Short mmCIF file of C-alpha atoms in Angstrom, two decimals:
data_model
loop_
_atom_site.label_atom_id
_atom_site.label_comp_id
_atom_site.label_asym_id
_atom_site.label_seq_id
_atom_site.Cartn_x
_atom_site.Cartn_y
_atom_site.Cartn_z
CA MET L 1 -4.27 10.05 6.41
CA ALA L 2 -2.06 11.34 3.66
CA THR L 3 -3.33 13.12 0.58
CA LEU L 4 -2.42 15.76 -1.96
CA ALA L 5 -4.87 18.41 -3.04
CA ALA L 6 -4.54 17.78 -6.77
CA HIS L 7 -2.99 14.38 -7.38
CA GLU L 8 -2.30 13.42 -10.98
CA PRO L 9 -1.87 9.71 -11.80
CA THR L 10 1.40 8.66 -13.37
CA ILE L 11 -0.45 6.25 -15.67
CA ALA L 12 -3.22 7.14 -18.15
CA ARG L 13 -6.15 8.75 -16.36
CA PRO L 14 -9.06 6.31 -15.85
CA THR L 15 -12.49 7.25 -17.12
CA HIS L 16 -13.91 7.70 -13.63
CA TRP L 17 -11.26 10.25 -12.60
CA LYS L 18 -12.68 13.34 -10.87
CA ASP L 19 -11.21 16.80 -11.34
CA GLU L 20 -13.15 18.36 -8.46
CA ASN L 21 -10.95 19.38 -5.56
CA PRO L 22 -13.08 20.86 -2.79
CA THR L 23 -11.82 24.15 -1.43
CA PRO L 24 -11.40 24.78 2.31
CA ALA L 25 -14.67 26.72 2.13
CA ASP L 26 -16.44 23.64 0.73
CA LEU L 27 -15.36 21.66 3.80
CA ALA L 28 -15.72 24.44 6.39
CA HIS L 29 -18.98 22.97 7.74
CA ILE L 30 -17.10 19.83 8.85
CA PRO L 31 -15.44 20.26 12.27
CA GLY L 32 -11.66 20.02 12.35
CA GLU L 33 -8.47 22.03 12.04
CA SER L 34 -5.85 23.04 9.49
CA GLY L 35 -2.77 23.06 11.73
CA LEU L 36 0.39 24.97 10.85
CA PRO L 37 0.91 26.86 7.58
CA ILE L 38 2.03 24.63 4.69
CA VAL L 39 2.68 21.46 6.73
CA GLY L 40 -0.67 21.41 8.55
CA ASN L 41 -0.76 18.60 11.12
CA THR L 42 1.66 16.33 9.26
CA PHE L 43 4.36 16.14 11.92
CA LYS L 44 1.87 15.94 14.78
CA MET L 45 0.25 12.95 13.06
CA LEU L 46 3.55 11.19 12.36
CA ALA L 47 4.70 11.63 15.97
CA ASP L 48 1.87 9.41 17.30
CA PRO L 49 -0.91 8.56 14.82
CA PRO L 50 -3.19 6.66 17.26
CA ALA L 51 -2.97 9.42 19.88
CA PHE L 52 -3.64 12.05 17.22
CA THR L 53 -6.78 10.24 16.04
CA ARG L 54 -8.07 9.79 19.60
CA ALA L 55 -7.57 13.48 20.29
CA MET L 56 -9.37 14.52 17.11
CA VAL L 57 -12.32 12.20 17.82
CA GLU L 58 -12.61 13.48 21.39
CA LYS L 59 -12.52 17.09 20.20
CA TYR L 60 -14.54 16.97 16.98
CA GLY L 61 -16.44 13.68 16.86
CA ARG L 62 -16.33 10.75 14.45
CA VAL L 63 -16.40 12.87 11.31
CA TYR L 64 -13.62 15.43 11.25
CA ARG L 65 -11.51 17.44 8.85
CA ASN L 66 -7.73 17.51 8.99
CA ASN L 67 -4.93 19.06 6.93
CA ALA L 68 -1.76 17.00 6.43
CA PHE L 69 0.67 16.00 3.67
CA GLY L 70 -0.39 18.99 1.61
CA GLY L 71 -4.19 18.81 1.63
CA ASN L 72 -7.45 18.33 3.50
CA VAL L 73 -8.91 14.94 4.29
CA VAL L 74 -12.16 14.00 6.03
CA SER L 75 -11.83 11.10 8.46
CA LEU L 76 -14.82 8.81 9.00
CA ILE L 77 -14.48 6.81 12.21
CA GLY L 78 -16.39 3.67 13.21
CA ALA L 79 -17.51 0.24 12.02
CA ASP L 80 -20.35 1.82 10.01
CA ALA L 81 -17.83 4.13 8.34
CA ASN L 82 -15.64 1.13 7.51
CA GLU L 83 -18.60 -0.59 5.87
CA LEU L 84 -19.66 2.50 3.94
CA VAL L 85 -16.21 3.13 2.49
CA LEU L 86 -14.74 -0.36 2.14
CA PHE L 87 -17.81 -2.31 1.04
CA ASP L 88 -18.79 0.66 -1.14
CA ARG L 89 -22.19 -0.50 -2.36
CA ALA L 90 -22.61 2.62 -4.51
CA LYS L 91 -19.09 2.39 -6.00
CA ILE L 92 -18.30 6.00 -5.19
CA PHE L 93 -15.00 5.59 -3.29
CA SER L 94 -11.83 5.35 -5.36
CA SER L 95 -8.98 3.34 -3.89
CA GLU L 96 -6.71 4.43 -6.74
CA GLN L 97 -7.25 8.11 -6.03
CA GLY L 98 -7.05 7.53 -2.27
CA TRP L 99 -3.75 5.65 -2.24
CA GLY L 100 -2.35 7.39 -5.33
CA PRO L 101 -0.89 10.47 -3.60
CA ILE L 102 0.94 8.20 -1.15
CA LEU L 103 2.03 5.32 -3.38
CA ASP L 104 1.78 6.36 -7.04
CA GLN L 105 5.47 7.19 -7.39
CA LEU L 106 6.38 3.88 -5.76
CA PHE L 107 3.70 1.24 -6.45
CA PRO L 108 1.61 2.44 -9.42
CA ARG L 109 -0.94 0.00 -10.83
CA GLY L 110 -0.77 -2.35 -7.88
CA LEU L 111 -4.13 -3.96 -7.10
CA MET L 112 -4.74 -1.45 -4.33
CA LEU L 113 -4.32 1.37 -6.87
CA MET L 114 -7.02 0.07 -9.21
CA ASP L 115 -10.78 0.55 -9.19
CA PHE L 116 -13.92 -1.23 -10.30
CA ASP L 117 -13.81 -3.21 -13.60
CA HIS L 118 -10.04 -2.92 -14.12
CA HIS L 119 -9.42 -4.01 -10.54
CA ARG L 120 -11.86 -6.93 -10.84
CA ALA L 121 -10.27 -8.20 -14.08
CA ASP L 122 -6.70 -8.08 -12.79
CA ARG L 123 -7.62 -9.50 -9.40
CA LYS L 124 -9.26 -12.47 -11.11
CA ALA L 125 -6.19 -13.04 -13.30
CA LEU L 126 -3.81 -12.88 -10.34
CA SER L 127 -5.94 -15.12 -8.11
CA ILE L 128 -4.43 -18.11 -9.95
CA ALA L 129 -1.41 -17.79 -7.66
CA PHE L 130 -3.61 -18.54 -4.63
CA LYS L 131 -5.38 -21.64 -5.96
CA PRO L 132 -4.95 -24.94 -4.03
CA ALA L 133 -2.10 -26.34 -6.19
CA PRO L 134 0.23 -23.33 -5.81
CA MET L 135 -0.74 -22.99 -2.13
CA ARG L 136 0.30 -26.60 -1.50
CA HIS L 137 3.64 -25.76 -3.11
CA TYR L 138 4.05 -22.74 -0.84
CA VAL L 139 3.31 -24.89 2.24
CA GLY L 140 6.24 -27.16 1.40
CA ALA L 141 8.58 -24.21 0.84
CA LEU L 142 7.45 -22.47 4.03
CA ASN L 143 7.85 -25.57 6.21
CA HIS L 144 11.33 -26.23 4.83
CA GLY L 145 12.56 -22.65 5.16
CA ILE L 146 11.11 -22.01 8.63
CA ASP L 147 12.35 -25.36 9.97
CA GLN L 148 15.90 -24.54 8.90
CA ARG L 149 15.75 -21.03 10.34
CA MET L 150 14.50 -22.20 13.75
CA ASP L 151 17.62 -24.34 14.07
CA GLU L 152 19.80 -21.41 12.98
CA TRP L 153 18.22 -19.03 15.48
CA GLY L 154 18.76 -21.42 18.36
CA ALA L 155 18.03 -20.62 21.99
CA GLY L 156 19.04 -17.30 23.52
CA ASP L 157 18.40 -13.57 23.29
CA MET L 158 17.48 -12.03 19.96
CA ARG L 159 15.82 -9.05 18.30
CA PHE L 160 12.82 -10.68 16.71
CA TYR L 161 11.73 -8.05 14.20
CA PRO L 162 14.90 -7.95 12.05
CA ALA L 163 15.17 -11.74 12.30
CA ILE L 164 11.62 -12.39 11.11
CA LYS L 165 12.00 -9.69 8.46
CA GLN L 166 14.99 -11.52 7.02
CA LEU L 167 13.21 -14.86 7.25
CA THR L 168 10.12 -13.45 5.55
CA LEU L 169 12.27 -12.07 2.76
CA ASP L 170 14.01 -15.42 2.28
CA LEU L 171 10.67 -17.22 2.21
CA ALA L 172 9.33 -14.68 -0.28
CA ALA L 173 12.43 -15.09 -2.45
CA ASP L 174 11.66 -18.82 -2.58
CA SER L 175 7.83 -19.00 -2.61
CA PHE L 176 7.13 -15.68 -4.35
CA ILE L 177 10.03 -15.13 -6.74
CA GLY L 178 11.70 -18.53 -6.95
CA ILE L 179 15.25 -17.27 -6.37
CA PRO L 180 17.67 -18.52 -3.72
CA PHE L 181 18.78 -16.30 -0.86
CA GLY L 182 21.92 -14.37 -1.72
CA GLU L 183 23.20 -11.00 -2.85
CA GLU L 184 20.37 -10.50 -5.34
CA SER L 185 17.63 -11.19 -2.80
CA GLN L 186 19.31 -8.78 -0.36
CA LYS L 187 19.16 -6.04 -3.01
CA VAL L 188 15.51 -6.84 -3.60
CA ASN L 189 14.82 -6.58 0.13
CA GLN L 190 16.57 -3.23 0.48
CA ALA L 191 14.61 -1.84 -2.45
CA PHE L 192 11.34 -2.82 -0.78
CA VAL L 193 12.44 -1.33 2.55
CA ASP L 194 13.29 1.97 0.85
CA MET L 195 9.98 2.05 -1.01
CA VAL L 196 7.85 1.39 2.08
CA GLN L 197 9.67 4.02 4.15
CA ALA L 198 9.28 6.52 1.31
CA SER L 199 5.50 6.07 1.28
CA VAL L 200 5.04 8.42 4.26
CA ALA L 201 7.97 10.73 3.62
CA PRO L 202 6.88 14.33 4.39
CA ILE L 203 8.78 15.62 1.32
CA ARG L 204 6.76 14.38 -1.66
CA ARG L 205 9.32 15.09 -4.39
CA PRO L 206 12.29 12.74 -5.05
CA LEU L 207 14.94 15.31 -4.22
CA PRO L 208 18.53 14.11 -3.65
CA PHE L 209 19.14 12.48 -0.25
CA THR L 210 15.43 12.28 0.61
CA LYS L 211 13.47 9.16 1.58
CA LEU L 212 11.31 9.53 -1.50
CA LYS L 213 14.39 9.59 -3.75
CA LYS L 214 15.63 6.35 -2.17
CA GLY L 215 12.19 4.84 -2.67
CA VAL L 216 11.98 5.90 -6.32
CA ASP L 217 15.47 4.48 -6.91
CA GLY L 218 14.37 1.23 -5.27
CA ARG L 219 11.42 1.04 -7.61
CA ALA L 220 13.65 1.58 -10.65
CA TYR L 221 15.85 -1.35 -9.57
CA LEU L 222 12.86 -3.66 -9.09
CA VAL L 223 11.20 -2.66 -12.36
CA ASP L 224 14.37 -3.64 -14.20
CA PHE L 225 14.72 -6.89 -12.24
CA PHE L 226 11.10 -8.01 -12.58
CA THR L 227 10.88 -7.01 -16.26
CA LYS L 228 13.83 -9.23 -17.18
CA GLU L 229 12.51 -12.07 -15.03
CA THR L 230 8.99 -11.88 -16.50
CA GLU L 231 10.34 -12.12 -20.04
CA ARG L 232 12.66 -14.99 -19.09
CA ARG L 233 9.91 -17.02 -17.41
CA ARG L 234 7.55 -16.58 -20.31
CA ALA L 235 10.26 -17.81 -22.67
CA GLU L 236 11.32 -20.76 -20.50
CA GLY L 237 7.93 -21.73 -19.06
CA GLY L 238 6.44 -20.95 -15.65
CA GLY L 239 7.15 -22.56 -12.30
CA GLN L 240 5.18 -23.03 -9.09
CA ASP L 241 6.40 -19.83 -7.41
CA MET L 242 4.01 -16.89 -7.24
CA PHE L 243 5.96 -14.73 -9.70
CA SER L 244 5.86 -17.43 -12.37
CA GLN L 245 2.11 -17.73 -11.81
CA PHE L 246 1.71 -13.98 -12.33
CA ALA L 247 4.01 -13.95 -15.36
CA THR L 248 1.78 -16.46 -17.15
CA ALA L 249 -1.57 -15.17 -15.87
CA THR L 250 -4.21 -14.32 -18.47
CA ARG L 251 -7.32 -12.18 -18.50
CA GLU L 252 -10.76 -13.55 -19.39
CA ASP L 253 -10.06 -13.10 -23.12
CA GLY L 254 -7.01 -15.36 -22.84
CA GLU L 255 -4.47 -12.56 -23.31
CA LEU L 256 -1.40 -12.46 -21.09
CA LEU L 257 -1.14 -9.49 -18.77
CA PRO L 258 1.25 -6.88 -20.25
CA VAL L 259 4.78 -7.25 -18.89
CA ASP L 260 4.77 -3.82 -17.24
CA GLU L 261 1.54 -4.68 -15.43
CA VAL L 262 2.97 -7.98 -14.18
CA VAL L 263 5.95 -6.02 -12.87
CA ASP L 264 3.76 -3.49 -11.07
CA HIS L 265 1.58 -6.20 -9.52
CA MET L 266 4.62 -8.11 -8.33
CA ASN L 267 6.16 -4.98 -6.85
CA PHE L 268 3.02 -4.20 -4.91
CA LEU L 269 2.16 -7.72 -3.74
CA MET L 270 5.71 -8.41 -2.58
CA MET L 271 5.60 -5.24 -0.50
CA ALA L 272 2.15 -6.03 0.86
CA ALA L 273 3.00 -9.61 1.80
CA HIS L 274 6.56 -9.11 3.01
CA ASP L 275 6.11 -6.10 5.29
CA THR L 276 2.63 -6.83 6.60
CA ILE L 277 3.47 -10.43 7.57
CA THR L 278 6.69 -9.24 9.23
CA SER L 279 4.70 -6.72 11.26
CA SER L 280 1.86 -9.05 12.22
CA ALA L 281 4.17 -11.95 13.14
CA THR L 282 6.12 -9.59 15.42
CA THR L 283 2.92 -8.41 17.09
CA LEU L 284 1.76 -11.98 17.70
CA VAL L 285 5.12 -13.05 19.16
CA TYR L 286 5.13 -10.03 21.48
CA TYR L 287 1.67 -10.75 22.89
CA LEU L 288 2.34 -14.48 23.26
CA ALA L 289 5.56 -13.69 25.12
CA LYS L 290 3.57 -11.44 27.46
CA ASP L 291 0.78 -14.01 27.89
CA GLN L 292 2.37 -17.36 28.68
CA ALA L 293 -0.98 -19.06 29.24
CA TRP L 294 -2.04 -18.39 25.67
CA GLN L 295 1.39 -19.36 24.41
CA ASP L 296 0.95 -22.73 26.14
CA ARG L 297 -2.52 -23.21 24.64
CA LEU L 298 -1.19 -22.66 21.12
CA ARG L 299 1.78 -24.93 21.80
CA ASP L 300 -0.49 -27.74 22.99
CA GLU L 301 -2.77 -27.31 19.98
CA LEU L 302 0.07 -27.38 17.47
CA ARG L 303 1.81 -30.34 19.15
CA ALA L 304 -1.43 -32.30 18.91
CA ILE L 305 -1.74 -31.51 15.20
CA ILE L 306 1.83 -32.13 14.01
CA GLY L 307 2.80 -34.77 16.57
CA GLY L 308 5.99 -33.25 17.95
CA GLU L 309 8.81 -30.76 17.63
CA GLY L 310 9.59 -29.29 14.24
CA ARG L 311 7.37 -31.56 12.19
CA THR L 312 5.62 -30.34 9.07
CA LEU L 313 2.24 -28.63 9.32
CA GLY L 314 0.51 -29.87 6.18
CA TYR L 315 -1.86 -27.97 3.91
CA ASP L 316 -4.80 -30.15 4.95
CA GLU L 317 -4.02 -29.58 8.66
CA LEU L 318 -4.10 -25.78 8.57
CA GLY L 319 -7.79 -25.60 9.45
CA GLN L 320 -7.19 -27.54 12.68
CA ALA L 321 -5.09 -24.73 14.16
CA GLU L 322 -8.16 -22.84 15.37
CA LEU L 323 -6.68 -21.33 18.55
CA THR L 324 -3.61 -20.22 16.61
CA GLU L 325 -5.85 -18.47 14.10
CA MET L 326 -7.81 -16.79 16.90
CA ALA L 327 -4.60 -15.53 18.51
CA PHE L 328 -3.37 -14.21 15.17
CA LYS L 329 -6.66 -12.39 14.62
CA GLU L 330 -6.37 -10.80 18.05
CA ALA L 331 -2.81 -9.69 17.28
CA LEU L 332 -4.13 -8.12 14.08
CA ARG L 333 -6.79 -6.35 16.12
CA MET L 334 -4.24 -5.00 18.56
CA MET L 335 -1.86 -3.81 15.86
CA PRO L 336 -3.38 -3.81 12.34
CA PRO L 337 -0.56 -3.72 9.76
CA VAL L 338 -2.44 -1.05 7.77
CA PRO L 339 -3.61 1.38 10.48
CA THR L 340 -5.47 3.77 8.14
CA ILE L 341 -7.08 3.36 4.71
CA PRO L 342 -7.59 6.30 2.28
CA ARG L 343 -10.15 6.74 -0.47
CA ARG L 344 -11.44 9.63 -2.61
CA ALA L 345 -15.15 10.31 -2.99
CA LEU L 346 -16.20 10.32 -6.65
CA GLU L 347 -19.67 11.63 -5.76
CA SER L 348 -21.04 13.64 -2.87
CA PHE L 349 -22.46 11.60 0.01
CA GLU L 350 -23.79 11.93 3.55
CA PHE L 351 -22.41 10.37 6.70
CA GLY L 352 -22.76 11.22 10.37
CA GLY L 353 -25.02 14.15 9.62
CA TYR L 354 -22.59 15.84 7.22
CA ARG L 355 -22.75 16.33 3.46
CA ILE L 356 -19.32 15.56 2.01
CA PRO L 357 -18.71 16.90 -1.52
CA ALA L 358 -17.45 15.00 -4.55
CA GLY L 359 -13.68 14.96 -4.87
CA THR L 360 -13.06 14.91 -1.11
CA PRO L 361 -10.21 12.70 0.11
CA VAL L 362 -11.64 10.56 2.92
CA GLY L 363 -10.19 7.92 5.19
CA VAL L 364 -11.18 5.23 7.67
CA ASN L 365 -9.11 4.16 10.66
CA PRO L 366 -8.94 0.41 11.43
CA HIS L 367 -6.61 0.98 14.39
CA PHE L 368 -9.08 3.24 16.18
CA VAL L 369 -12.04 0.95 15.48
CA HIS L 370 -10.06 -2.09 16.66
CA HIS L 371 -9.62 -0.33 20.01
CA ASP L 372 -13.07 1.23 20.23
CA PRO L 373 -14.56 0.55 23.71
CA GLU L 374 -18.03 0.81 22.18
CA ILE L 375 -17.24 -2.41 20.28
CA TRP L 376 -14.63 -4.25 22.36
CA ASP L 377 -14.60 -4.92 26.12
CA SER L 378 -11.20 -3.98 27.64
CA PRO L 379 -9.82 -3.21 24.15
CA GLU L 380 -6.19 -2.90 25.32
CA THR L 381 -6.21 -6.48 26.68
CA PHE L 382 -4.97 -9.37 24.51
CA ASP L 383 -7.84 -11.88 24.40
CA PRO L 384 -8.11 -14.31 21.46
CA MET L 385 -11.50 -15.51 22.74
CA ARG L 386 -12.95 -12.44 21.01
CA PHE L 387 -12.67 -14.50 17.81
CA THR L 388 -14.78 -17.53 18.57
CA ARG L 389 -17.38 -18.20 15.87
CA GLU L 390 -20.13 -17.01 18.23
CA ALA L 391 -18.35 -13.76 19.04
CA ASP L 392 -17.65 -13.10 15.35
CA LYS L 393 -21.34 -13.50 14.48
CA ALA L 394 -22.44 -11.11 17.23
CA ARG L 395 -20.13 -8.30 16.14
CA HIS L 396 -20.45 -5.75 13.33
CA LYS L 397 -18.89 -7.28 10.21
CA TYR L 398 -16.68 -4.22 9.73
CA ALA L 399 -15.49 -3.88 13.33
CA TRP L 400 -12.38 -5.91 12.43
CA VAL L 401 -10.76 -5.02 9.10
CA PRO L 402 -7.00 -5.74 9.14
CA PHE L 403 -7.27 -7.09 5.58
CA GLY L 404 -9.54 -4.30 4.36
CA GLY L 405 -12.94 -5.24 2.99
CA GLY L 406 -15.23 -5.35 0.00
CA ALA L 407 -13.75 -5.69 -3.47
CA HIS L 408 -10.31 -4.73 -2.13
CA MET L 409 -10.15 -7.40 0.56
CA CYS L 410 -6.51 -8.55 0.70
CA LEU L 411 -5.91 -11.13 -2.04
CA GLY L 412 -3.23 -12.88 0.02
CA LEU L 413 -5.01 -13.15 3.36
CA HIS L 414 -5.10 -16.98 3.28
CA PHE L 415 -1.38 -17.01 2.52
CA ALA L 416 -0.86 -14.82 5.60
CA TYR L 417 -2.81 -17.23 7.84
CA MET L 418 -0.86 -20.14 6.36
CA GLN L 419 2.55 -18.59 6.93
CA ILE L 420 1.78 -17.56 10.50
CA LYS L 421 0.42 -20.99 11.43
CA ILE L 422 3.48 -22.74 10.00
CA LEU L 423 5.79 -20.28 11.78
CA MET L 424 4.05 -20.92 15.11
CA ALA L 425 4.07 -24.69 14.56
CA HIS L 426 7.85 -24.74 14.21
CA MET L 427 8.64 -22.00 16.73
CA LEU L 428 6.37 -22.93 19.64
CA THR L 429 7.13 -26.66 19.52
CA ARG L 430 10.86 -25.87 19.86
CA TYR L 431 11.04 -22.83 22.13
CA ARG L 432 9.35 -20.88 24.86
CA ILE L 433 9.28 -17.17 24.01
CA ASP L 434 10.00 -14.81 26.92
CA VAL L 435 10.40 -11.07 27.40
CA ALA L 436 11.74 -9.19 30.40
CA GLU L 437 9.33 -8.39 33.22
CA GLY L 438 7.50 -5.14 32.50
CA TYR L 439 8.90 -4.91 28.97
CA ALA L 440 6.81 -2.63 26.73
CA PRO L 441 8.63 -1.50 23.59
CA GLU L 442 7.74 1.72 21.81
CA TRP L 443 6.16 1.10 18.39
CA GLN L 444 6.55 3.02 15.15
CA ALA L 445 2.97 3.25 13.94
CA TRP L 446 3.45 4.29 10.29
CA PRO L 447 3.72 3.24 7.53
CA ILE L 448 3.55 -0.31 8.88
CA PRO L 449 3.82 -0.93 12.66
CA GLN L 450 7.10 -2.17 14.07
CA PRO L 451 8.86 -2.06 17.47
CA LYS L 452 11.51 0.65 17.50
CA ASP L 453 13.98 -1.55 19.41
CA GLY L 454 13.42 -4.58 17.19
CA LEU L 455 11.50 -6.50 19.92
CA ARG L 456 13.92 -8.07 22.38
CA VAL L 457 12.88 -11.63 23.22
CA THR L 458 14.52 -14.73 24.66
CA LEU L 459 14.00 -18.16 23.11
CA LYS L 460 14.27 -20.95 25.70
CA PRO L 461 14.45 -24.65 24.85
CA LEU L 462 11.45 -26.60 26.06
CA ASP L 463 11.85 -29.08 28.91
#
């Protein structure tokens, strides 16, 4: 989990900001290690984050101290830890100060970088974009765009990850921003790619030729683009796309959100939706290609709902795709798009028998918990039946947290389900997805999981 010892926000300091930065001596009672001078365990973590976490848990237990990205962090591992930190009954864990060191130069003032009352007010204002009327509009745009792209892909060999990434961008350009695919949307996409890659760059200053410099430049381009677009849409009147909804969103007092805040929210939510859906769709396609029986079950379900190849999956039919939703949930368990979640403790607290002082950067690890054999039988096996209603009720509520939890539960989670179900409806009723026997691509775990070879699949026309 990344952190800096003394992070300063780029925007005005909120009233709950804590100046305490625990010294190594303050955390010495917590088992762990500091790693190499200056860099700590940064490069060891980046080489294989899941393996690093497993090794630390085996050696030190489910509360451990680590030094990486310039400072100490205390990791809290388990479903109970997820509930403590994400549900945050006592309101002592700051998301802003947790994510800030990683994202503040790139995505300041996004919903994930807000806390408490400010977060609640902006989340309520932005939720207008996910009401039934806009969602019905998005369904039409998604069906149209995905239907066209399935024909363009055609049967044959392909690298799925770059293809779905481009499709997701094009869909976002239409549903989210309301601009047609072209040179401008390609520039927008590249800016987001640069910003996401910069989020875990080991060098945390935007020096020339560094990843962080490319990310900061990408942000500057998008700030200019979204600022002009916000002003234009307010002058001309809003549309049904998500950006227009944000541009005209108001707080409880009826005041429009400031333009710069609309821009920051749009920057963040585009990144969150675009890259996480790309990652999770790729994971689902991989596991369905490996498990033909489950692929057939989803195909049969979706054919029964839409009535045949390539037909529209309507807004009112989304709830019928229960097996598809279960398979998507299992893919999110296997490969959560946000593998770790940072926070900063505003007050001292106790967990796992340790007293953790105020100001400590802490983190939970969804990926580890999603593969915890104490929670899941055969956790490395793809099995969507884990997500029947009965199984969900029997399990700890915070054992599965791909969308986070508590006040910061992902605002766009229903949009994610919707897009994946529509993608599967068009894809599985046209093609069978295959991979080579024994194929097991290597995955880049951070910042958002993706197969290093792009995921090589074969689309075969159905008999």
